[in-house]
Amino acid sequence: MRVASGETLSIEEVCQLRPDANGRSVEILRGVNLEVPAGRLMVVVGPSGGGKSTLLRLINRLEDPSSGRILLSGIDIATLDPLQLRRRIGVVLQVPFMYEGTVLDNLQRAFFFRDEPLPAANDAGLLQVLELCRLSLDLLARQARSLSIGQQQRVSLARTLLAAPGLLVLDEPTSALDRPTADQLGRTLQDICRQRQLSILMMTHDLRLAQRVADHAAFLDQGRIVETGESARLFENPHSEALKNFLSSPADQREDGHVG
């Protein structure tokens, strides 16, 4: 199995406009600048509706920015074939999707789509990913859709890692998980980042997870990056009133369900 080296991600002055119900342009992202270093774990925190989901869609070219540019290891992603881009950027969505079939069937999907030989259950690379994602061997024969949400989340992560991306992007990966399972996933992400030197960008409102796992953090609010820096500094000594208010707000106010 291939193991990709970590890629850098540079977001430069990115703006995104969308029409509202009356056809007027609304600014969803406003001059966003962000740098994800190779082999590091960065979190973007912020209230729901602040622009995190839109930013993820731009990174994976499900949308193109109204202005600005996004560079992957120095290359403007607008010049890359979308299929090749999505092989270099692996995305793990908020709600894990399982294909019909067993866990092994799901883990073989990336190889099937690339018309490559499918790894067997005893493949060394597959076993390494299972261990990294804390998935037991006996799960391989289970129907993937019968697993718990936490197990499905880890299968989705393992399936993405087997495709050997250089950048892993996660959208609210712990939103459906209980606290012990979320903490376990956080430790898994740290291990993946350290052992594989994989670059990871995580969008989340889970401050406890962000403080525990991130090397760097950014606060995205109302479409703008308000603060960014080393995680410990950002959370322990916020400068802006907006971030101070966000850090002190109850969790249910940070996750009001609005999608932005």
XYZ file of C-alpha atoms in Angstrom:
260
model
C 0.000 0.000 0.000
C 1.237 3.462 -0.880
C 1.837 5.999 1.872
C 1.708 9.618 0.742
C 3.802 12.336 2.328
C 2.020 15.262 3.952
C 0.989 18.112 1.672
C 0.814 21.802 2.492
C -2.428 23.703 2.014
C -2.429 27.462 1.460
C -5.692 29.416 1.304
C -5.124 32.927 -0.002
C -7.708 35.740 0.176
C -10.584 33.393 -0.559
C -14.070 34.883 -0.833
C -17.280 33.050 -1.594
C -20.579 34.622 -2.637
C -23.953 32.907 -2.793
C -27.402 34.221 -3.732
C -29.954 34.459 -0.937
C -33.658 33.704 -1.270
C -34.156 37.087 -2.957
C -31.333 36.567 -5.443
C -28.967 38.981 -3.725
C -25.321 38.004 -3.285
C -24.358 37.118 0.272
C -20.702 36.880 1.331
C -20.161 33.494 2.986
C -16.345 33.701 3.172
C -14.518 37.025 3.368
C -10.849 37.141 2.462
C -9.888 33.901 4.215
C -6.163 33.235 4.628
C -5.017 29.963 6.166
C -1.895 27.797 6.067
C -1.860 24.088 6.938
C 1.782 22.943 7.308
C 2.844 19.530 6.066
C 2.610 16.785 8.660
C 0.691 18.871 11.206
C -2.825 18.740 12.618
C -4.810 21.972 12.347
C -8.334 22.599 13.578
C -10.708 25.297 12.415
C -13.195 26.116 15.169
C -16.116 28.458 15.060
C -19.874 28.694 15.478
C -22.208 26.846 13.160
C -22.925 29.016 10.152
C -19.498 30.643 10.320
C -18.299 29.161 7.019
C -16.533 25.913 7.950
C -18.584 23.669 5.660
C -18.235 26.097 2.761
C -14.475 26.159 3.223
C -14.381 22.356 3.124
C -16.352 22.309 -0.133
C -13.891 24.737 -1.706
C -10.869 22.699 -0.626
C -12.318 19.602 -2.306
C -13.512 21.598 -5.356
C -17.161 20.823 -4.847
C -17.351 24.590 -5.382
C -14.853 27.095 -6.749
C -14.163 30.344 -4.862
C -15.599 33.625 -6.091
C -12.110 35.084 -5.676
C -8.754 34.146 -4.200
C -6.982 30.839 -4.644
C -6.202 27.573 -2.851
C -2.783 25.950 -3.273
C -1.935 22.309 -2.596
C 1.830 21.985 -2.148
C 2.243 25.172 -4.180
C -0.123 24.234 -7.036
C -3.384 26.095 -7.583
C -6.076 23.430 -7.211
C -8.099 25.138 -9.974
C -5.488 23.772 -12.411
C -5.762 20.183 -11.148
C -8.084 17.520 -12.470
C -10.804 17.130 -9.775
C -10.358 13.343 -9.672
C -6.604 13.661 -9.113
C -7.196 16.366 -6.508
C -9.567 14.139 -4.544
C -6.988 11.379 -4.538
C -4.553 13.774 -2.867
C -7.128 15.219 -0.457
C -9.102 12.645 1.523
C -12.354 13.884 3.056
C -14.117 12.216 5.995
C -17.639 13.568 6.268
C -19.644 14.366 9.381
C -22.021 11.425 8.837
C -20.061 8.347 7.714
C -21.331 6.620 4.576
C -20.988 2.862 4.329
C -21.332 0.991 1.055
C -23.396 -2.184 1.090
C -21.342 -5.199 2.049
C -18.773 -6.023 4.668
C -16.187 -3.803 6.274
C -13.562 -5.444 4.051
C -15.670 -4.618 0.984
C -15.715 -0.985 2.094
C -11.968 -0.889 2.700
C -11.331 -2.275 -0.789
C -13.425 0.414 -2.513
C -10.597 2.830 -3.324
C -8.667 0.038 -5.057
C -11.776 -1.064 -6.946
C -12.417 2.468 -8.237
C -8.790 2.758 -9.399
C -8.941 -0.675 -11.050
C -6.118 -1.934 -8.825
C -5.739 -5.345 -7.154
C -7.903 -5.553 -4.032
C -6.002 -6.042 -0.763
C -6.830 -9.269 1.047
C -7.837 -9.401 4.704
C -4.244 -10.285 5.638
C -2.638 -7.534 3.519
C 0.102 -5.870 5.581
C -0.897 -2.340 4.622
C -4.548 -2.974 5.405
C -3.665 -4.500 8.779
C -1.500 -1.484 9.587
C -4.389 0.886 8.883
C -6.769 -1.244 10.947
C -4.398 -1.028 13.902
C -3.933 2.707 13.430
C -7.707 3.276 13.356
C -8.263 0.915 16.306
C -10.397 -1.518 14.330
C -10.282 -5.208 15.267
C -9.769 -7.949 12.672
C -13.066 -9.602 13.498
C -14.908 -6.555 12.145
C -13.756 -7.242 8.570
C -16.473 -9.846 8.005
C -19.230 -7.739 9.603
C -21.804 -5.888 7.526
C -20.557 -2.295 7.548
C -24.005 -0.772 7.997
C -24.594 -2.878 11.129
C -21.757 -1.161 13.016
C -22.146 1.571 15.594
C -21.687 5.148 14.430
C -18.304 5.294 16.161
C -17.157 2.143 14.385
C -18.460 3.430 11.057
C -16.560 6.675 11.591
C -13.323 4.722 12.071
C -14.054 2.516 9.034
C -14.619 5.660 6.970
C -11.294 7.003 8.226
C -9.486 3.740 7.441
C -11.041 3.604 3.955
C -9.807 7.136 3.281
C -6.309 6.397 4.568
C -6.017 3.345 2.308
C -6.386 5.695 -0.663
C -3.104 7.317 0.486
C -4.027 11.034 0.504
C -1.448 13.650 1.457
C -4.039 15.826 3.209
C -6.882 14.550 5.354
C -9.880 16.862 5.874
C -12.531 16.054 8.475
C -15.907 17.734 8.902
C -17.210 17.666 12.493
C -15.952 14.077 12.966
C -17.184 13.750 16.569
C -20.647 15.308 16.249
C -22.431 11.931 16.451
C -20.079 10.344 18.996
C -20.207 10.090 22.766
C -17.340 11.631 24.717
C -15.199 8.465 25.243
C -15.533 7.529 21.548
C -14.729 11.092 20.483
C -11.618 11.093 22.682
C -10.538 7.777 21.166
C -10.967 9.184 17.653
C -8.910 12.215 18.667
C -6.062 9.993 19.816
C -6.316 8.061 16.542
C -5.956 11.269 14.531
C -2.900 12.282 16.544
C -1.298 8.890 15.920
C -2.024 9.107 12.186
C -0.525 12.578 11.961
C 2.626 11.627 13.882
C 3.273 8.184 12.419
C 2.514 9.026 8.796
C 3.464 12.695 8.756
C 0.025 13.226 7.239
C -1.378 16.750 7.089
C -4.775 16.975 8.786
C -7.350 19.780 8.713
C -10.363 19.341 10.967
C -13.471 21.520 11.041
C -15.138 21.317 14.447
C -17.039 23.087 17.189
C -15.741 20.496 19.699
C -13.402 22.668 21.744
C -12.383 19.851 24.074
C -11.201 17.756 21.130
C -9.516 20.720 19.458
C -7.551 21.607 22.575
C -6.441 18.008 23.065
C -5.231 17.117 19.572
C -4.365 20.190 17.494
C -0.923 21.587 16.734
C -2.394 24.744 15.213
C -5.849 26.301 15.347
C -7.858 28.985 13.616
C -11.096 30.685 14.632
C -13.541 31.219 11.777
C -16.474 33.515 12.503
C -18.915 35.184 10.102
C -16.796 34.112 7.151
C -13.501 35.535 8.438
C -10.440 34.027 10.093
C -10.410 36.112 13.259
C -7.389 34.494 14.953
C -4.880 31.791 14.130
C -1.769 30.369 15.772
C -0.436 27.524 17.882
C -3.312 25.694 19.522
C -2.192 26.134 23.134
C -1.734 29.880 22.730
C -4.977 30.403 20.875
C -7.160 28.644 23.419
C -5.344 29.761 26.562
C -4.835 33.387 25.580
C -7.377 34.517 22.974
C -7.017 38.104 21.798
C -10.337 38.859 20.132
C -13.601 39.362 21.984
C -15.322 37.095 19.453
C -13.098 34.135 20.329
C -13.327 34.840 24.068
C -17.112 34.788 23.791
C -17.061 31.606 21.722
C -14.807 29.814 24.204
C -17.050 30.773 27.101
C -20.370 29.965 25.407
C -22.317 26.787 26.266
C -21.787 23.883 23.863
C -25.393 23.875 22.663
C -25.012 27.469 21.486
C -21.885 26.560 19.484
C -23.739 23.840 17.552
C -27.091 25.376 16.702
C -27.454 23.213 13.596
C -27.071 25.990 11.047
C -24.962 24.915 8.078
C -22.517 27.418 6.581
